[in-house]
PDB file of C-alpha atoms in Angstrom:
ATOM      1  CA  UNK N 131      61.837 110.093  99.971  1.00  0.00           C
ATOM      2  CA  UNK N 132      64.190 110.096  96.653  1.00  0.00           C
ATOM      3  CA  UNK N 133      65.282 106.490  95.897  1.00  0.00           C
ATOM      4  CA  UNK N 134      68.719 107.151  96.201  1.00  0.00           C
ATOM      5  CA  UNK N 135      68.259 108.298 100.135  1.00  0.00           C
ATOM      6  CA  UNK N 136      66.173 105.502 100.638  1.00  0.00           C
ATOM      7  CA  UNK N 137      68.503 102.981  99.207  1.00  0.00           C
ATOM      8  CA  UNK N 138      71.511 104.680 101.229  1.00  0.00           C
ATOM      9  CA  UNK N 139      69.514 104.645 104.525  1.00  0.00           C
ATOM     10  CA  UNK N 140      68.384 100.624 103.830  1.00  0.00           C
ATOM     11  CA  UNK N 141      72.017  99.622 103.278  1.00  0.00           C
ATOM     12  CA  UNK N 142      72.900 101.969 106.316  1.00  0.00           C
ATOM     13  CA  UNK N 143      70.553 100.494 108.881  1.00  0.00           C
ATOM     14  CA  UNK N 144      70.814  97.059 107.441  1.00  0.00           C
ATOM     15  CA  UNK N 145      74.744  96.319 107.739  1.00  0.00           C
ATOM     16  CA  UNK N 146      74.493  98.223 111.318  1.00  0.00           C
ATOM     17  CA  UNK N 147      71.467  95.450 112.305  1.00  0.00           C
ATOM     18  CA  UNK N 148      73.535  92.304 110.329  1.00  0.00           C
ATOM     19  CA  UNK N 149      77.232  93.429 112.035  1.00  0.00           C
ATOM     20  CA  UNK N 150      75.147  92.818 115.330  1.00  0.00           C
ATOM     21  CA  UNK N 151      73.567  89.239 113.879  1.00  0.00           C
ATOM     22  CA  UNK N 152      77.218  88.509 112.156  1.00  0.00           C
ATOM     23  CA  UNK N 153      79.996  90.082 113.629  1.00  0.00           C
ATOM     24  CA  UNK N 154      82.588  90.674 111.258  1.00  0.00           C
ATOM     25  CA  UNK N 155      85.862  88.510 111.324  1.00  0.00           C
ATOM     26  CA  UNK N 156      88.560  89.965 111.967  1.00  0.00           C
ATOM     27  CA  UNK N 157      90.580  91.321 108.936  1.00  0.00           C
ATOM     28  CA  UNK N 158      93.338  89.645 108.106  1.00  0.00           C
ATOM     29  CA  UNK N 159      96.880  90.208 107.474  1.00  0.00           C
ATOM     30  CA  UNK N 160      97.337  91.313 103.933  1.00  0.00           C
ATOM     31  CA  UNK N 161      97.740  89.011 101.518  1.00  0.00           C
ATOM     32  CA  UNK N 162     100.439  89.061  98.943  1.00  0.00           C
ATOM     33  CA  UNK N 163      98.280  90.171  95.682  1.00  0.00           C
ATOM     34  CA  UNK N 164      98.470  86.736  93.832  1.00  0.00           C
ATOM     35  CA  UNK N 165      97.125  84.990  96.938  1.00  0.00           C
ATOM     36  CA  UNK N 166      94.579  87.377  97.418  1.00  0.00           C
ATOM     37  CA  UNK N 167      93.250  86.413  93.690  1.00  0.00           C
ATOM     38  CA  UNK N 168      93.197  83.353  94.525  1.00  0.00           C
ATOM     39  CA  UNK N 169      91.528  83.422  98.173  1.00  0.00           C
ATOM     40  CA  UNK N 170      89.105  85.626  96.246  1.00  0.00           C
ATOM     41  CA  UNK N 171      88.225  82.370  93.828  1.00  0.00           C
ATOM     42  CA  UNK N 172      88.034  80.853  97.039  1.00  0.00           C
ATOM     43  CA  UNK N 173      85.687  82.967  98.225  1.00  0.00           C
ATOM     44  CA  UNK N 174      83.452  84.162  95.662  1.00  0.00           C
ATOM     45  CA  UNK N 175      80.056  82.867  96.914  1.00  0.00           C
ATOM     46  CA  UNK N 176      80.911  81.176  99.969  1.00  0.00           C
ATOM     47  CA  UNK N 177      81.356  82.991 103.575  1.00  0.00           C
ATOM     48  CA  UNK N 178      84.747  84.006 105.494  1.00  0.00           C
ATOM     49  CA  UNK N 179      84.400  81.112 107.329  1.00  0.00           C
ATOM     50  CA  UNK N 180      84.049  78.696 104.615  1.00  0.00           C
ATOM     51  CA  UNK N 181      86.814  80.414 102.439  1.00  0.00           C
ATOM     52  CA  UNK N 182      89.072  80.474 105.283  1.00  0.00           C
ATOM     53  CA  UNK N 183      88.580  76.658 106.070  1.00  0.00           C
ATOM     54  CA  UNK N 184      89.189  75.619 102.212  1.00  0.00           C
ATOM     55  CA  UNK N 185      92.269  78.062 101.750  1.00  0.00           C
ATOM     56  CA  UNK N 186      93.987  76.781 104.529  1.00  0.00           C
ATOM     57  CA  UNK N 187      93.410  73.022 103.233  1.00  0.00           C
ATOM     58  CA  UNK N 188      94.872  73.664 100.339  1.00  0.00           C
ATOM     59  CA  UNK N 189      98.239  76.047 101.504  1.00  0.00           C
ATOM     60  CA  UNK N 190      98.894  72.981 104.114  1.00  0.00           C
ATOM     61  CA  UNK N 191      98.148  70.478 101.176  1.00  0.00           C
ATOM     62  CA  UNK N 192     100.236  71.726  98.526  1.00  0.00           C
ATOM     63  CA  UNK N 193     103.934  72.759  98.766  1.00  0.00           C
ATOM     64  CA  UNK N 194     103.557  75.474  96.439  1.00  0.00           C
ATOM     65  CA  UNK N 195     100.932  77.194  93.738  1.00  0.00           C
ATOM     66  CA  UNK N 196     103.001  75.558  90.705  1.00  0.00           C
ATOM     67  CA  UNK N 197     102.158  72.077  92.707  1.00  0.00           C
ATOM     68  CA  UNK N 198      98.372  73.580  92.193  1.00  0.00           C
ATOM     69  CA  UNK N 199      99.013  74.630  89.338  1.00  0.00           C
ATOM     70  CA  UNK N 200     100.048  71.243  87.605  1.00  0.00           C
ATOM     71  CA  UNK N 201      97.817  69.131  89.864  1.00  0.00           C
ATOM     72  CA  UNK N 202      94.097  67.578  88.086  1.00  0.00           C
ATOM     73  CA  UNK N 203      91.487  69.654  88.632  1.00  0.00           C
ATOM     74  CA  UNK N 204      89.823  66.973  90.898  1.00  0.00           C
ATOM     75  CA  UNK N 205      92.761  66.900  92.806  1.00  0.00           C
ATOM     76  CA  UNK N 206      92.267  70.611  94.090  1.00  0.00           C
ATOM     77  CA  UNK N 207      88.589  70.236  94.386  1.00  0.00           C
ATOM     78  CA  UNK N 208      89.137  67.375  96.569  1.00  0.00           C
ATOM     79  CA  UNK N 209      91.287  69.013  99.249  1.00  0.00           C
ATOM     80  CA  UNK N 210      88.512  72.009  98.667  1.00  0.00           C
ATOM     81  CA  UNK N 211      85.823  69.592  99.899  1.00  0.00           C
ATOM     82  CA  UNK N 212      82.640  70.676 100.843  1.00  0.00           C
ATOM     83  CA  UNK N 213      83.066  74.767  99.793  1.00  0.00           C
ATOM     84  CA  UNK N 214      80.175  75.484  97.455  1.00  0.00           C
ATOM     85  CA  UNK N 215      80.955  75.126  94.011  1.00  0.00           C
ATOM     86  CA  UNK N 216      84.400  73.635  94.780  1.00  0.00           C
ATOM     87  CA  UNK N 217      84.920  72.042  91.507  1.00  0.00           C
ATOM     88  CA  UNK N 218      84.771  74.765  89.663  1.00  0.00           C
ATOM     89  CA  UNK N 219      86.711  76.699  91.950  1.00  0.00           C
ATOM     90  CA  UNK N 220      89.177  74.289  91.280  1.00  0.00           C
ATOM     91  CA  UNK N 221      89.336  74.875  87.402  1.00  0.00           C
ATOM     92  CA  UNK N 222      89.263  78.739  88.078  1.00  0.00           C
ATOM     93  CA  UNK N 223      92.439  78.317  90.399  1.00  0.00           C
ATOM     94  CA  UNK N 224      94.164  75.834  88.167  1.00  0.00           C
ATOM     95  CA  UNK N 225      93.252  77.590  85.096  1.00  0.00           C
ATOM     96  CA  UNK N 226      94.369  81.176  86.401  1.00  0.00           C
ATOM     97  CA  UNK N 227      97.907  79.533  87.672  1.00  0.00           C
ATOM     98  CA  UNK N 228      98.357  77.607  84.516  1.00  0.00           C
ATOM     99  CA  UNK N 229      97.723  81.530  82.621  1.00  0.00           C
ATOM    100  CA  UNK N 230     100.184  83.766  84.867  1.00  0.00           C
ATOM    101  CA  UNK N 231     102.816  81.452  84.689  1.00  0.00           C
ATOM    102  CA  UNK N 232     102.896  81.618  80.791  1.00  0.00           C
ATOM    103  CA  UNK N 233     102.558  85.111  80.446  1.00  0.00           C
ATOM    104  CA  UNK N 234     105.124  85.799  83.251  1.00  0.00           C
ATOM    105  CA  UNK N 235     106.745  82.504  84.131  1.00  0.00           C
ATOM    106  CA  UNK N 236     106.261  83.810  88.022  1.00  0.00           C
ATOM    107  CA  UNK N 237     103.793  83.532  90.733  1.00  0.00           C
ATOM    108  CA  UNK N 238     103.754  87.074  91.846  1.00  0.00           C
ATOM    109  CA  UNK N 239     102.024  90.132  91.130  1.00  0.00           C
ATOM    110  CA  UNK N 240     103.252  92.650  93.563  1.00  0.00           C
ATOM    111  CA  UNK N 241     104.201  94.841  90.384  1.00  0.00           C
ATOM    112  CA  UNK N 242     100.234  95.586  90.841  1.00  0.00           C
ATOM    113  CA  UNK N 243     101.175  97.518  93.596  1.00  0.00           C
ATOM    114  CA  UNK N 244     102.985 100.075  91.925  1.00  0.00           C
ATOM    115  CA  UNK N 245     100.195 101.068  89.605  1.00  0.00           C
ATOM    116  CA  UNK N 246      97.038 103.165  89.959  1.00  0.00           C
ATOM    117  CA  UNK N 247      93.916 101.503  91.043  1.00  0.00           C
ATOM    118  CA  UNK N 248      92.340 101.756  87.140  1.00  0.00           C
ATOM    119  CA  UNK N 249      95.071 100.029  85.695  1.00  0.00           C
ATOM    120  CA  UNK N 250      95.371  97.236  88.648  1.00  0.00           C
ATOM    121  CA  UNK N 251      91.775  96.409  87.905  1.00  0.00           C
ATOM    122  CA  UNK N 252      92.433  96.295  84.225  1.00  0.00           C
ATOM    123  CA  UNK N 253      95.312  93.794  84.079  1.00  0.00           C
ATOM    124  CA  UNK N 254      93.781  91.803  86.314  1.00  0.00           C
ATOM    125  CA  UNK N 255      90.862  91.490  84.220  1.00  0.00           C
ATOM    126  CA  UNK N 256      92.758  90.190  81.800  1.00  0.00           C
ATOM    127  CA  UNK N 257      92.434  86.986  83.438  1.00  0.00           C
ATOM    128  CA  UNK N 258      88.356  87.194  83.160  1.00  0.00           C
ATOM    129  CA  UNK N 259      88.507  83.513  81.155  1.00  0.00           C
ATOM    130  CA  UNK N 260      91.058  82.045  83.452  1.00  0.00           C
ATOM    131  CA  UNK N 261      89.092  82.238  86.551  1.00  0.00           C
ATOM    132  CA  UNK N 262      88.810  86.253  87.284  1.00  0.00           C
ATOM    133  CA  UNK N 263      85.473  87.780  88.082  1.00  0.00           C
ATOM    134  CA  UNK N 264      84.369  91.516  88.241  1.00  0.00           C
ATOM    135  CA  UNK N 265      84.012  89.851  92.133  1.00  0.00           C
ATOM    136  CA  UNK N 266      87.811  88.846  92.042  1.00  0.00           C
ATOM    137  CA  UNK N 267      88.873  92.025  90.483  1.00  0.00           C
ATOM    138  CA  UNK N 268      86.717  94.033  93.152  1.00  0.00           C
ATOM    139  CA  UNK N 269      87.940  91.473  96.131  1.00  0.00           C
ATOM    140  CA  UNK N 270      91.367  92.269  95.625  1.00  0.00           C
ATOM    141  CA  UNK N 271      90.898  96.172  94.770  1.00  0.00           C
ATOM    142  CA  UNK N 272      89.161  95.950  98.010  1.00  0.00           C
ATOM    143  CA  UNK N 273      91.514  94.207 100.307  1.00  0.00           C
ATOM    144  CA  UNK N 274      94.785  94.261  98.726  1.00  0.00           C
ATOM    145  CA  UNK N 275      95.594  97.143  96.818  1.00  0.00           C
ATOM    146  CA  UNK N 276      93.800  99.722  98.986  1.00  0.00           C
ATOM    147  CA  UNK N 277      90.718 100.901  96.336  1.00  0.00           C
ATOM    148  CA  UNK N 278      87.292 101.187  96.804  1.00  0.00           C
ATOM    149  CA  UNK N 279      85.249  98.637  95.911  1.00  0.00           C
ATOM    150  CA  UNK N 280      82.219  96.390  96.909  1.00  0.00           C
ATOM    151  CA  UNK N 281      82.823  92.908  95.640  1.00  0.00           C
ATOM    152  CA  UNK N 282      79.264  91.370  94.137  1.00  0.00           C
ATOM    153  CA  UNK N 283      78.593  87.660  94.046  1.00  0.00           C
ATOM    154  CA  UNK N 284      75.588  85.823  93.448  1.00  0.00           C
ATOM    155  CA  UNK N 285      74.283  85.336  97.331  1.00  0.00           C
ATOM    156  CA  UNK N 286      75.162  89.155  97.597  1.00  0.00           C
ATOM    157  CA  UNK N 287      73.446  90.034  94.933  1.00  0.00           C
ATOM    158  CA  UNK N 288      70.419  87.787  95.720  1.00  0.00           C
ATOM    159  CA  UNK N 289      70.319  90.156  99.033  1.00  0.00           C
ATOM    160  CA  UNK N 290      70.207  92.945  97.781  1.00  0.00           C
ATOM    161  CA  UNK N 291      67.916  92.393  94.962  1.00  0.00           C
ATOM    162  CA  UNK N 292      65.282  91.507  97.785  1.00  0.00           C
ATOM    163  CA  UNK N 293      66.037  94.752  99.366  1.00  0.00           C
ATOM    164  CA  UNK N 294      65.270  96.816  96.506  1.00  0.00           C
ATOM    165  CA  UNK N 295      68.575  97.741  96.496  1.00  0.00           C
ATOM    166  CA  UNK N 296      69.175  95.968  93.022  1.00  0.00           C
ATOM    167  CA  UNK N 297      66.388  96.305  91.224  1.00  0.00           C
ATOM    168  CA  UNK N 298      65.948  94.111  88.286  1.00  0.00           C
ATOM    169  CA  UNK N 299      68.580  92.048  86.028  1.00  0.00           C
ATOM    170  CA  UNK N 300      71.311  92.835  86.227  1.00  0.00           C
ATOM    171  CA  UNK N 301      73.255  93.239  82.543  1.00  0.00           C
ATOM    172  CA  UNK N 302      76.132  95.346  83.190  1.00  0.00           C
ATOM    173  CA  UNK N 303      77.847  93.992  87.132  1.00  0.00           C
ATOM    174  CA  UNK N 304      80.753  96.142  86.897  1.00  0.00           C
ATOM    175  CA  UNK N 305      78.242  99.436  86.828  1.00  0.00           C
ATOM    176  CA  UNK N 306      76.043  97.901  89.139  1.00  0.00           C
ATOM    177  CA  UNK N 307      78.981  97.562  91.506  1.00  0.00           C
ATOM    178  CA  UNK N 308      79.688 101.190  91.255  1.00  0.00           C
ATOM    179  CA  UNK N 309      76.357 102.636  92.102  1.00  0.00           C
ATOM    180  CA  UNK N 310      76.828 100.608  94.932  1.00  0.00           C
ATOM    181  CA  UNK N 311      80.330 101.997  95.903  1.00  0.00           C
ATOM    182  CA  UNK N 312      78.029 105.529  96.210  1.00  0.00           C
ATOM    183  CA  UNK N 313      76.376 103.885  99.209  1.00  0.00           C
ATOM    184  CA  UNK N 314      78.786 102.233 100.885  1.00  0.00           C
ATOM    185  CA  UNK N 315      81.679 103.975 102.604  1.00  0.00           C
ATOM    186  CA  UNK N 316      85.206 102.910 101.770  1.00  0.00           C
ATOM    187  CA  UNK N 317      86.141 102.092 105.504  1.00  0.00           C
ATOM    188  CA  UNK N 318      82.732  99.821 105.489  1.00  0.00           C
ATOM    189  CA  UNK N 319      83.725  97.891 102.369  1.00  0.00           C
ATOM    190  CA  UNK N 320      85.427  95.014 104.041  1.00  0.00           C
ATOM    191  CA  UNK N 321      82.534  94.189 106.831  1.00  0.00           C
ATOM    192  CA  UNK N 322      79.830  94.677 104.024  1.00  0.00           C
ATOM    193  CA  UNK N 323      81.377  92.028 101.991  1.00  0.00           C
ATOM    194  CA  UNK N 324      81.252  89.425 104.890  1.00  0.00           C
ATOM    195  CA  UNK N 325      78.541  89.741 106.876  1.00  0.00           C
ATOM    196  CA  UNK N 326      76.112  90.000 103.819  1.00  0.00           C
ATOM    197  CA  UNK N 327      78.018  86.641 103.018  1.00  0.00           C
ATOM    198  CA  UNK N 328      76.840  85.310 106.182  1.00  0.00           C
ATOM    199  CA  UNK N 329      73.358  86.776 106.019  1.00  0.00           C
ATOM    200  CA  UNK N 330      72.891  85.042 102.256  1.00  0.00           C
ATOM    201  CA  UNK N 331      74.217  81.899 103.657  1.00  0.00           C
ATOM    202  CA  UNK N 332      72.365  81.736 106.919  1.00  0.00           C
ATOM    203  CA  UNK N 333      69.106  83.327 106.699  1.00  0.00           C
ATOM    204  CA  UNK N 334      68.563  85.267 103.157  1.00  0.00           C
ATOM    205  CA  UNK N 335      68.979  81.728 101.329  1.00  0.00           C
ATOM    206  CA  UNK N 336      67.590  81.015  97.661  1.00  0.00           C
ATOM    207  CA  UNK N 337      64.655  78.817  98.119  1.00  0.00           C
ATOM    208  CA  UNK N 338      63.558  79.470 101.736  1.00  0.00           C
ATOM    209  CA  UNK N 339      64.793  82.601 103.359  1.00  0.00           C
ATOM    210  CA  UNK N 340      64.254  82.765 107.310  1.00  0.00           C
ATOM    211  CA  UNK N 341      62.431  86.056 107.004  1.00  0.00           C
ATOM    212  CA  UNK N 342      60.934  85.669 110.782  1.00  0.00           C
ATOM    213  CA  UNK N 343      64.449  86.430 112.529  1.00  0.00           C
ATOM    214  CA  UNK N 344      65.623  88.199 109.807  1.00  0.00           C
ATOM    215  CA  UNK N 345      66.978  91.292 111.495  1.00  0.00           C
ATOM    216  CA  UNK N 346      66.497  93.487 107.947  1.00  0.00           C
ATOM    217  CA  UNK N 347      62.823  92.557 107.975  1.00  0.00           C
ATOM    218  CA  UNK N 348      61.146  95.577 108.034  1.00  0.00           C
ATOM    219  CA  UNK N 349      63.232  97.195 105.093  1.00  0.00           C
ATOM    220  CA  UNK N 350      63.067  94.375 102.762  1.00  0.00           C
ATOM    221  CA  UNK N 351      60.107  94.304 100.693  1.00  0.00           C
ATOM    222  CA  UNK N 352      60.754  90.330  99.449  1.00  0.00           C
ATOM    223  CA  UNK N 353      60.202  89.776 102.905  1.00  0.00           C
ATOM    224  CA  UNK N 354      57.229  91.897 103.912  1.00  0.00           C
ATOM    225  CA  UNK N 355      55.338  90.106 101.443  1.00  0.00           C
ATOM    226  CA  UNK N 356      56.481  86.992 102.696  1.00  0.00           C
ATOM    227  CA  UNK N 357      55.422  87.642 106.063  1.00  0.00           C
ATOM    228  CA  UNK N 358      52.129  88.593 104.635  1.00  0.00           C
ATOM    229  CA  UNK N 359      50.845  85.589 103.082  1.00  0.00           C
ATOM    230  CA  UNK N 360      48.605  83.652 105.195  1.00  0.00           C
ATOM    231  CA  UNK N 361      50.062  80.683 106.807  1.00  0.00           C
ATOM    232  CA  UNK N 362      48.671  76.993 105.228  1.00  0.00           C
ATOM    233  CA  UNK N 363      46.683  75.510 107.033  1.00  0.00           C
ATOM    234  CA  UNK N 364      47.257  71.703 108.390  1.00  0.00           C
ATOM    235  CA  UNK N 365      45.117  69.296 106.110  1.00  0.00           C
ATOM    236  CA  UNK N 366      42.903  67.666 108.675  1.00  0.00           C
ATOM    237  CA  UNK N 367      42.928  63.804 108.627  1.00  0.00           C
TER     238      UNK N 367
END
């Protein structure tokens, strides 16, 4: 079977088994495109659930994103709590604020909207050492200004590479991202994104991955050769 029908068919059967583990949340209402950027800070590594939880805190905790914006970074990582990596989240956010306001003295970007996909993504990474990621740019592209795009962060990418359906390191993400995109249809984008969130944060995790009830066990090669190693044996007393 060509590799490219094999790694199509893996990702195929795999989010169909993981949307039955995981269902999906439900999408929500779009997001103005300067909160999306910064839910997608949020939620770069962490699942829906999580990012959800920690957004909220900090909407209800501010009054506005120029409070945020002039707040200590331990201020914001505080209200984050116990999101994963929420200290530097809270630089990212801070940092990325503290940038669009002095270029545009504004805390908008709906003028995003009104330009093609290419050049969206290309302002917007702009920001890439104020807290924007290739996974930011992608987030948004994804679920606020209507492009395709598969959003990669480290837990994803830890799946996949187990799959076989990274192979490798990776040294350019942005290409890597849009092999992907072959596999992946557009109207799949948004349910891939979280429940292979939930997957890396529930059973595919870094040092001891649940491959037993893993549901994509018997297309993952990381995890057939888990399974096959013989079980230690208890040291007798």
């Amino acid at each position: 079977m060509p590799a490219t029908t094999n790694k199509q068919q893996v990702l195929t059967t795999g989010l169909a088994a993981l949307r039955k583990k995981f269902p999906p949340p439900e999408v929500p209402e779009p997001r103005p495109v300067l909160e999306e950027v910064l839910y997608a800070i949020v939620r770069e590594g962490s699942t829906p659930e999580e990012a959800d939880a920690a957004f909220a805190r900090i909407k209800n905790a501010f009054f506005d994103w120029n409070e945020i914006r002039v707040s200590s970074v331990p201020e914001v990582g505080d209200v984050l709590g116990d999101l994963p990596d929420a200290g530097a989240k809270a630089k990212r956010l801070v940092e990325f604020l503290q940038e669009h306001f002095e270029r545009t003295y504004s805390f908008t970007l709906e003028d995003l909207e009104k330009k093609g996909l290419k050049q969206s993504a290309k302002q917007l990474a702009r920001y890439k050492d104020k807290g924007v990621t290739d996974f930011v740019v992608a987030f948004v592209t994804q679920r606020a200004l209507g492009g395709h795009a598969v959003p990669l962060d480290e837990p994803t990418i830890r799946v996949l590479s187990r799959l076989g359906v990274i192979e490798g390191e990776i040294d350019d993400l942005e290409a890597a991202r849009a092999s992907l995109e072959h596999y992946v249809p557009k109207a799949k984008g948004t349910e891939f994104t979280d429940v292979f969130a939930m997957h890396a944060a529930t059973l595919c995790t870094p040092e001891t991955p649940d491959c037993p009830h893993c549901p994509l066990k018997a297309d993952c090669p990381t995890g057939q050769e888990i399974l096959a190693k013989p079980k230690a044996k208890p040291k007798s007393r």
